[in-house]
Coordinates of C-alpha atoms in Angstrom, one line a residue:
M21 CA 36.4 -0.4 10.5
S22 CA 35.8 0.5 14.2
S23 CA 34.9 4.1 13.2
T24 CA 32.3 2.7 10.7
K25 CA 30.8 0.4 13.3
A26 CA 30.6 3.3 15.8
T27 CA 28.8 5.5 13.2
A28 CA 26.4 2.7 12.3
A29 CA 25.7 2.1 16.0
A30 CA 24.7 5.7 16.5
L31 CA 22.1 5.6 13.7
P32 CA 18.5 5.5 14.8
I33 CA 17.7 2.1 13.3
D34 CA 14.7 0.4 14.8
R35 CA 14.8 3.0 17.7
G36 CA 14.6 6.6 18.6
W37 CA 13.9 8.9 15.6
A38 CA 12.8 5.9 13.6
W39 CA 9.5 5.8 15.5
F40 CA 8.8 9.4 14.8
V41 CA 9.4 8.7 11.1
L42 CA 6.9 5.8 11.3
I43 CA 4.3 8.1 12.9
G44 CA 4.8 10.5 10.0
V45 CA 4.4 7.7 7.4
H46 CA 1.3 6.4 9.2
V47 CA -0.4 9.8 9.2
S48 CA 0.5 10.4 5.6
F49 CA -1.2 7.1 4.6
V50 CA -4.3 8.2 6.6
L51 CA -4.5 11.6 4.9
S52 CA -3.8 10.3 1.3
N53 CA -4.9 6.8 0.4
G54 CA -7.2 6.6 3.4
Y55 CA -9.1 9.6 2.1
L56 CA -9.2 8.4 -1.5
T57 CA -10.8 5.1 -0.4
A58 CA -13.6 7.1 1.3
L59 CA -14.5 9.3 -1.7
G60 CA -17.5 7.1 -2.4
V61 CA -19.3 9.0 0.4
F62 CA -19.3 12.1 -1.9
Y63 CA -20.7 10.1 -4.8
I64 CA -24.4 10.9 -4.4
E65 CA -23.6 14.6 -3.5
W66 CA -21.6 15.0 -6.7
K67 CA -24.0 13.1 -8.9
D68 CA -27.0 15.3 -7.7
Y69 CA -25.2 18.6 -7.9
F70 CA -23.6 18.2 -11.3
Q71 CA -26.6 16.3 -12.7
T72 CA -24.4 13.6 -14.2
D73 CA -25.0 9.9 -14.8
A74 CA -23.4 7.1 -12.7
T75 CA -20.6 6.4 -15.1
A76 CA -19.4 10.1 -15.3
T77 CA -19.5 10.4 -11.5
S78 CA -17.7 7.1 -11.0
W79 CA -14.7 8.5 -12.8
L80 CA -14.2 10.8 -9.9
L81 CA -13.6 7.8 -7.7
S82 CA -11.3 5.9 -10.1
L83 CA -9.3 8.8 -11.6
P84 CA -7.0 9.5 -8.6
L85 CA -5.9 5.9 -8.6
L86 CA -5.5 5.6 -12.3
V87 CA -3.4 8.9 -12.5
A88 CA -1.2 7.9 -9.5
S89 CA -0.4 4.5 -10.8
P90 CA 1.9 5.3 -13.8
L91 CA 3.6 8.1 -11.8
S92 CA 4.7 5.8 -8.9
F93 CA 7.9 4.6 -10.6
F94 CA 9.0 8.2 -11.5
V95 CA 8.2 9.3 -7.9
G96 CA 10.7 6.7 -6.7
I97 CA 13.4 8.0 -9.0
L98 CA 12.7 11.6 -7.9
S99 CA 12.8 10.6 -4.2
S100 CA 16.3 9.4 -4.5
S101 CA 17.6 12.3 -6.7
V102 CA 15.7 15.2 -5.2
G103 CA 15.2 13.9 -1.7
I104 CA 12.6 11.8 0.1
R105 CA 11.5 14.5 2.5
W106 CA 11.0 17.2 -0.2
I107 CA 9.0 15.0 -2.5
A108 CA 6.8 13.8 0.3
M109 CA 6.2 17.3 1.7
T110 CA 5.4 18.6 -1.8
G111 CA 3.0 15.7 -2.3
A112 CA 1.2 16.5 1.0
A113 CA 0.8 20.2 -0.1
V114 CA -0.6 19.1 -3.5
N115 CA -2.9 16.6 -1.8
G116 CA -4.4 19.2 0.5
L117 CA -4.6 22.0 -2.1
A118 CA -6.3 19.6 -4.6
T119 CA -9.1 18.9 -2.1
I120 CA -9.5 22.6 -1.2
L121 CA -9.6 23.6 -4.8
G122 CA -12.1 20.8 -5.5
S123 CA -14.5 22.5 -3.0
R124 CA -14.6 25.6 -5.3
T125 CA -15.3 23.8 -8.6
T126 CA -18.4 24.7 -10.6
D127 CA -18.0 22.1 -13.4
I128 CA -17.4 18.3 -13.1
R129 CA -14.5 18.6 -15.5
Q130 CA -12.8 20.9 -13.0
L131 CA -13.5 18.4 -10.3
Y132 CA -11.9 15.7 -12.5
V133 CA -8.7 17.7 -12.5
C134 CA -8.7 18.2 -8.7
T135 CA -9.3 14.6 -7.9
A136 CA -6.6 13.6 -10.4
L137 CA -4.2 16.0 -8.5
S138 CA -5.2 14.3 -5.3
G139 CA -3.9 11.0 -6.8
V140 CA -0.7 12.7 -7.7
G141 CA -0.2 14.1 -4.2
A142 CA -1.1 10.8 -2.6
I143 CA 1.5 8.8 -4.6
M144 CA 4.1 11.5 -3.8
M145 CA 3.5 10.8 -0.1
I146 CA 3.1 7.0 -0.2
S147 CA 6.1 5.9 -2.2
P148 CA 8.6 8.0 -0.3
G149 CA 7.0 6.9 2.9
S150 CA 7.5 3.2 2.1
I151 CA 11.1 3.9 1.0
V152 CA 12.1 5.8 4.2
I153 CA 10.6 3.0 6.4
S154 CA 12.9 0.5 4.6
H155 CA 15.9 2.8 5.6
Y156 CA 15.0 3.2 9.3
F157 CA 13.8 -0.3 10.2
K158 CA 15.7 -3.6 9.9
K159 CA 14.8 -6.0 12.7
R160 CA 11.3 -4.6 13.0
F161 CA 10.7 -3.9 9.3
A162 CA 7.6 -6.1 9.1
L163 CA 6.0 -4.5 12.1
A164 CA 6.8 -1.0 10.8
S165 CA 5.3 -1.9 7.4
G166 CA 2.2 -3.1 9.0
I167 CA 1.8 0.1 11.1
S168 CA 2.3 2.3 8.1
V169 CA -0.1 0.5 5.8
V170 CA -2.7 0.3 8.5
G171 CA -3.1 4.0 8.0
V172 CA -5.2 3.2 4.9
S173 CA -7.6 1.2 7.0
V174 CA -7.7 3.9 9.7
G175 CA -8.6 6.4 7.0
Q176 CA -11.3 4.1 5.7
M177 CA -12.9 4.0 9.2
L178 CA -12.4 7.7 10.1
F179 CA -13.3 9.6 6.9
P180 CA -16.8 8.2 6.0
P181 CA -18.4 9.3 9.3
L182 CA -16.5 12.6 9.3
I183 CA -17.5 13.4 5.8
R184 CA -21.2 12.6 6.6
V185 CA -21.1 15.0 9.6
L186 CA -19.4 17.7 7.6
V187 CA -21.7 17.4 4.7
T188 CA -24.7 17.7 7.0
M189 CA -23.3 20.8 8.6
Y190 CA -21.7 22.6 5.7
G191 CA -22.6 20.8 2.5
W192 CA -20.2 18.9 0.2
R193 CA -18.2 22.1 -0.6
G194 CA -17.6 22.9 3.1
A195 CA -16.8 19.3 3.8
M196 CA -14.1 19.2 1.2
F197 CA -12.6 22.5 2.3
V198 CA -12.3 21.3 5.9
I199 CA -10.8 18.0 4.9
G200 CA -8.4 19.8 2.6
A201 CA -7.2 21.9 5.5
L202 CA -6.9 18.8 7.6
Q203 CA -4.8 17.2 4.9
M204 CA -2.4 20.1 4.9
N205 CA -1.1 18.7 8.2
G206 CA 0.5 16.0 6.1
V207 CA 3.2 18.5 5.3
A208 CA 4.3 18.5 8.9
A209 CA 4.0 14.6 9.0
C210 CA 6.3 14.3 6.0
A211 CA 8.8 16.8 7.4
L212 CA 9.7 14.0 9.8
F213 CA 11.2 11.9 7.0
R214 CA 14.8 12.7 7.7
P215 CA 16.6 10.7 5.1
L216 CA 19.0 7.8 5.4
K217 CA 20.4 5.6 2.7
T218 CA 21.9 2.2 2.4
S219 CA 25.6 1.9 1.9
V220 CA 27.4 0.1 -0.8
E221 CA 27.7 -3.5 0.7
E222 CA 24.4 -4.0 -0.2
D223 CA 23.4 -4.3 -3.6
K224 CA 22.3 -7.7 -2.6
P225 CA 18.8 -8.8 -1.4
Q226 CA 18.5 -8.3 2.4
G227 CA 18.7 -12.1 3.0
E228 CA 22.1 -12.4 1.4
R229 CA 24.0 -9.7 3.3
S230 CA 27.0 -10.3 5.7
G231 CA 26.4 -14.1 5.7
N232 CA 23.1 -13.7 7.5
S233 CA 20.4 -15.9 6.1
S234 CA 17.6 -14.2 8.1
P235 CA 17.3 -10.5 7.3
M236 CA 14.6 -10.2 9.9
L237 CA 17.1 -11.2 12.6
S238 CA 20.0 -8.9 11.5
S239 CA 20.4 -5.5 13.0
G240 CA 21.0 -3.9 9.7
N241 CA 22.9 -1.0 11.2
E242 CA 25.8 -1.7 9.0
D243 CA 23.6 -1.1 6.0
C244 CA 22.8 2.5 6.7
E245 CA 24.6 5.8 6.9
E246 CA 23.6 9.5 7.1
E247 CA 22.4 11.0 3.8
A248 CA 23.0 14.7 3.1
E249 CA 20.0 16.7 2.3
N250 CA 21.5 17.9 -1.0
S251 CA 22.0 15.0 -3.4
S252 CA 24.5 17.0 -5.4
T253 CA 27.2 15.9 -2.9
E254 CA 27.0 12.3 -4.1
T255 CA 29.8 11.0 -6.3
Q256 CA 29.1 10.2 -9.9
P257 CA 29.6 6.5 -9.5
A258 CA 27.1 6.4 -6.7
K259 CA 24.5 8.2 -8.8
S260 CA 25.2 5.9 -11.7
R261 CA 24.8 2.8 -9.5
R262 CA 21.6 4.1 -8.0
C263 CA 20.1 4.9 -11.4
S264 CA 21.0 1.5 -12.8
G265 CA 19.2 -0.1 -9.9
Y266 CA 15.9 1.3 -11.2
L267 CA 16.2 -0.7 -14.4
K268 CA 17.9 -3.7 -12.8
V269 CA 14.8 -4.5 -10.8
F270 CA 13.0 -5.5 -14.0
T271 CA 15.6 -8.3 -14.5
N272 CA 14.9 -9.7 -11.0
L273 CA 12.7 -12.7 -11.6
P274 CA 11.4 -13.3 -8.0
A275 CA 10.7 -9.6 -7.6
M276 CA 8.7 -9.4 -10.9
L277 CA 6.7 -12.6 -10.0
N278 CA 6.0 -11.0 -6.6
L279 CA 4.8 -7.8 -8.4
L280 CA 2.6 -9.8 -10.7
S281 CA 1.1 -11.6 -7.8
C282 CA 0.4 -8.2 -6.2
C283 CA -1.5 -7.2 -9.3
F284 CA -3.9 -10.1 -8.9
Y285 CA -4.1 -9.5 -5.1
A286 CA -5.2 -5.9 -5.6
T287 CA -7.8 -6.8 -8.1
A288 CA -9.4 -9.6 -6.0
A289 CA -9.2 -7.6 -2.7
I290 CA -11.1 -4.6 -4.1
V291 CA -13.9 -6.9 -5.2
N292 CA -14.5 -8.0 -1.7
I293 CA -14.3 -4.4 -0.3
T294 CA -16.5 -2.9 -2.9
H295 CA -19.3 -5.6 -3.1
L296 CA -19.5 -6.9 0.5
P297 CA -22.3 -4.5 1.5
A298 CA -24.2 -5.0 -1.8
R299 CA -23.9 -8.8 -1.4
S300 CA -25.4 -8.5 2.1
K301 CA -28.3 -6.3 0.7
E302 CA -28.9 -8.9 -2.0
A303 CA -29.2 -11.5 0.7
G304 CA -32.1 -9.4 2.3
W305 CA -30.3 -7.6 5.1
S306 CA -30.7 -3.9 6.0
D307 CA -28.4 -1.0 5.0
D308 CA -27.2 -0.8 8.6
Q309 CA -26.4 -4.5 8.8
S310 CA -24.6 -4.3 5.4
A311 CA -22.5 -1.4 6.6
M312 CA -21.6 -3.3 9.7
L313 CA -20.1 -6.1 7.6
L314 CA -17.7 -3.5 6.1
L315 CA -16.8 -2.3 9.6
V316 CA -16.1 -5.8 10.8
Y317 CA -13.9 -6.4 7.7
A318 CA -12.0 -3.2 8.4
V319 CA -11.5 -3.9 12.1
F320 CA -10.0 -7.4 11.6
S321 CA -7.9 -6.1 8.7
V322 CA -6.4 -3.5 11.0
V323 CA -5.7 -6.1 13.7
T324 CA -3.9 -8.5 11.3
R325 CA -1.9 -5.8 9.6
L326 CA -0.6 -4.7 13.0
S327 CA 0.1 -8.2 14.4
N328 CA 1.6 -10.1 11.6
G329 CA 4.8 -8.1 11.7
W330 CA 5.4 -9.1 15.3
F331 CA 5.5 -12.8 14.4
V332 CA 7.7 -12.2 11.3
D333 CA 10.2 -10.0 13.0
R334 CA 10.7 -12.5 15.8
G335 CA 11.3 -15.3 13.4
Y336 CA 8.3 -17.4 14.4
V337 CA 7.3 -17.6 10.7
G338 CA 8.8 -16.6 7.4
P339 CA 7.1 -13.7 5.5
I340 CA 6.7 -15.7 2.4
Q341 CA 5.2 -18.7 4.2
L342 CA 2.8 -16.4 6.1
Q343 CA 1.9 -14.7 2.8
L344 CA 1.0 -18.0 1.3
G345 CA -1.2 -18.9 4.2
A346 CA -3.0 -15.5 4.1
I347 CA -3.7 -15.7 0.4
A348 CA -4.9 -19.3 0.7
G349 CA -7.3 -18.1 3.4
A350 CA -8.5 -15.2 1.3
T351 CA -9.1 -17.6 -1.6
L352 CA -11.1 -20.0 0.5
A353 CA -13.2 -17.2 2.1
T354 CA -14.0 -15.5 -1.2
F355 CA -15.0 -18.7 -2.9
L356 CA -17.3 -19.6 0.0
N357 CA -18.9 -16.2 0.3
P358 CA -22.0 -17.1 -1.9
V359 CA -22.6 -20.4 0.0
S360 CA -25.1 -18.9 2.5
D361 CA -27.2 -15.8 3.0
S362 CA -27.2 -16.2 6.8
Y363 CA -26.1 -12.9 8.4
A364 CA -24.0 -14.8 11.0
Y365 CA -22.3 -16.6 8.1
L366 CA -21.6 -13.4 6.3
V367 CA -20.1 -11.9 9.5
V368 CA -17.8 -14.9 10.0
N369 CA -16.8 -14.7 6.3
A370 CA -16.1 -10.9 6.6
I371 CA -13.8 -11.7 9.6
L372 CA -11.8 -14.3 7.7
T373 CA -11.6 -12.2 4.5
G374 CA -10.6 -9.1 6.3
S375 CA -8.0 -10.9 8.4
C376 CA -6.4 -12.6 5.4
I377 CA -6.5 -9.6 3.0
G378 CA -5.3 -7.2 5.7
M379 CA -2.4 -9.5 6.6
S380 CA -1.3 -9.7 3.0
A381 CA -0.9 -6.0 2.1
P382 CA 2.3 -5.2 4.2
L383 CA 3.8 -8.7 3.5
Y384 CA 4.1 -7.8 -0.2
I385 CA 6.4 -5.0 0.9
V386 CA 8.3 -7.2 3.3
N387 CA 8.9 -9.9 0.8
M388 CA 9.9 -7.5 -1.9
R389 CA 12.6 -6.2 0.4
L390 CA 14.0 -9.7 0.7
M391 CA 14.3 -10.1 -3.1
V392 CA 16.0 -6.9 -4.2
G393 CA 19.2 -5.0 -3.5
A394 CA 19.5 -1.6 -1.9
S395 CA 19.7 0.2 -5.3
E396 CA 16.6 -1.6 -6.6
L397 CA 14.5 -1.1 -3.5
P398 CA 13.0 2.4 -4.2
A399 CA 11.9 1.3 -7.7
A400 CA 10.5 -2.0 -6.4
L401 CA 8.4 -0.4 -3.6
S402 CA 7.2 2.3 -6.0
L403 CA 6.1 -0.3 -8.5
I404 CA 4.1 -2.1 -5.7
W405 CA 2.1 1.0 -5.0
G406 CA 1.7 1.6 -8.7
V407 CA 0.1 -1.7 -9.4
V408 CA -2.0 -1.5 -6.2
F409 CA -3.5 1.8 -7.3
F410 CA -4.1 0.7 -10.9
F411 CA -5.6 -2.7 -10.2
N412 CA -7.7 -1.3 -7.3
A413 CA -9.2 1.1 -9.7
S414 CA -9.7 -1.4 -12.5
G415 CA -11.0 -4.2 -10.2
T416 CA -14.1 -2.3 -9.3
V417 CA -14.9 -1.8 -13.0
I418 CA -14.3 -5.5 -13.7
A419 CA -16.6 -6.6 -10.8
G420 CA -19.3 -4.1 -12.0
K421 CA -19.2 -5.5 -15.5
I422 CA -19.6 -9.1 -14.2
F423 CA -22.5 -8.1 -12.1
D424 CA -24.2 -6.3 -15.1
L425 CA -23.8 -9.5 -17.1
T426 CA -25.1 -12.0 -14.5
G427 CA -27.5 -9.8 -12.4
N428 CA -26.2 -11.2 -9.0
Y429 CA -23.1 -11.0 -6.8
V430 CA -22.3 -14.8 -6.9
A431 CA -20.2 -14.5 -10.1
P432 CA -18.1 -11.5 -8.9
F433 CA -17.1 -13.3 -5.7
L434 CA -16.3 -16.5 -7.6
T435 CA -14.2 -14.5 -10.1
A436 CA -12.4 -12.9 -7.2
G437 CA -11.7 -16.3 -5.7
A438 CA -10.3 -17.5 -9.0
I439 CA -8.0 -14.4 -9.1
F440 CA -6.8 -15.0 -5.6
L441 CA -6.0 -18.6 -6.6
I442 CA -3.8 -17.3 -9.4
C443 CA -2.2 -15.0 -6.9
F444 CA -1.5 -18.0 -4.6
L445 CA 0.1 -20.0 -7.4
L446 CA 2.3 -17.1 -8.4
L447 CA 3.5 -16.8 -4.8
V448 CA 4.3 -20.6 -4.7
T449 CA 6.4 -20.0 -7.8
V450 CA 8.1 -17.1 -6.1
A451 CA 9.0 -19.2 -3.1
V452 CA 10.4 -22.0 -5.3
V453 CA 12.5 -19.7 -7.4
K454 CA 13.8 -17.9 -4.4
R455 CA 14.7 -21.1 -2.6
R456 CA 16.5 -22.4 -5.6
R457 CA 18.5 -19.2 -5.9
D458 CA 19.4 -19.3 -2.2
K459 CA 20.7 -22.8 -2.6
D460 CA 22.8 -21.9 -5.6
R461 CA 24.2 -18.9 -3.6
R462 CA 25.1 -21.1 -0.6
R463 CA 26.7 -23.7 -2.9
L464 CA 28.9 -21.0 -4.5
E465 CA 29.9 -19.6 -1.1
R466 CA 31.0 -23.1 0.1
A467 CA 33.0 -23.5 -3.1
V468 CA 34.8 -20.3 -2.5

């Protein structure tokens, strides 16, 4: 027992190498999903060059997310069997090569293939990144999740101006080639993912381990041990237990309700991001003022993604309670968006919306970790990214259809508000179910 504790104490949990891993995950998010969210800057360039209509060109923006979504679950399985680091490094190479090859395409169908490969590479980086963060961080997991996910927002802010400069200097082909070369640095970032794995105690949700009711206050060192690079050294029972965990997650009611809530969250959030500038232009404001709204949204989204983990990790507020407050704020802000066309009002609305939506994204990961056991966690985190990718892609289409039917942006925002409300009600159900299960568990422990 003392030897086990000494080994656990020597692991870099919440300290040392863990922060280098976090830097690698953050950079991988910037270069993968952060780039994919900025592809709209190429939209006009591609449309003019290939002489295609808006629908055909729009597929170039949605295809990476739609392709990545169904692959996410299998990437989680491969990460545990082949190795987190190797899957992530391969994904980074695919991500960069896809962009470089896209710069050489002469037909839009070839570009479809390249953008789809970008989605494949992105999910091969993002899912392993979330999994390795859950291994290295225990007490500071919420903070680490926020720092990793904020990489998407950093990419949203960095890539659009960079792409515009590169297109002006080298054309869209040269811009894609340079960005692809930049993305190849993701291989080095993912090489930092030295793997750890949870030990056997721990096929329980984090909040139920070692008698500690608050997973955010436990050190978690006892849950981790060094993992060999070659998974073939694992015993057959360990492999069997791990594989069964991927299917077991589908029987976990709180986890599935949390995942369903995430589906609605991703749909409603993308409506705000996509149509905020267009809503401003409809109100009569200039292109520059409309773009500034999106920048305000992104800045406050970054701030809340970074700061919410600090409050959760210190136990000032529970992650589920904070998530409920954030979704309630997003619901209110989205419903109230069409109330006024005043630019000052739209700025304040963008601040509130960006703060609440930005806060919610990493909390879905934190809450999922509270609801599943160690063997279920890779599948659960992969499923979260799968639904985020799919419903981000489909949400833009839904909002566009609503606009086409109504001719204004009031209906899309009201629809997004209603979707956020459903998301909130599902989270309330999650909180009730989890509290009831925790009470039953404590009752059984007292009986024993």
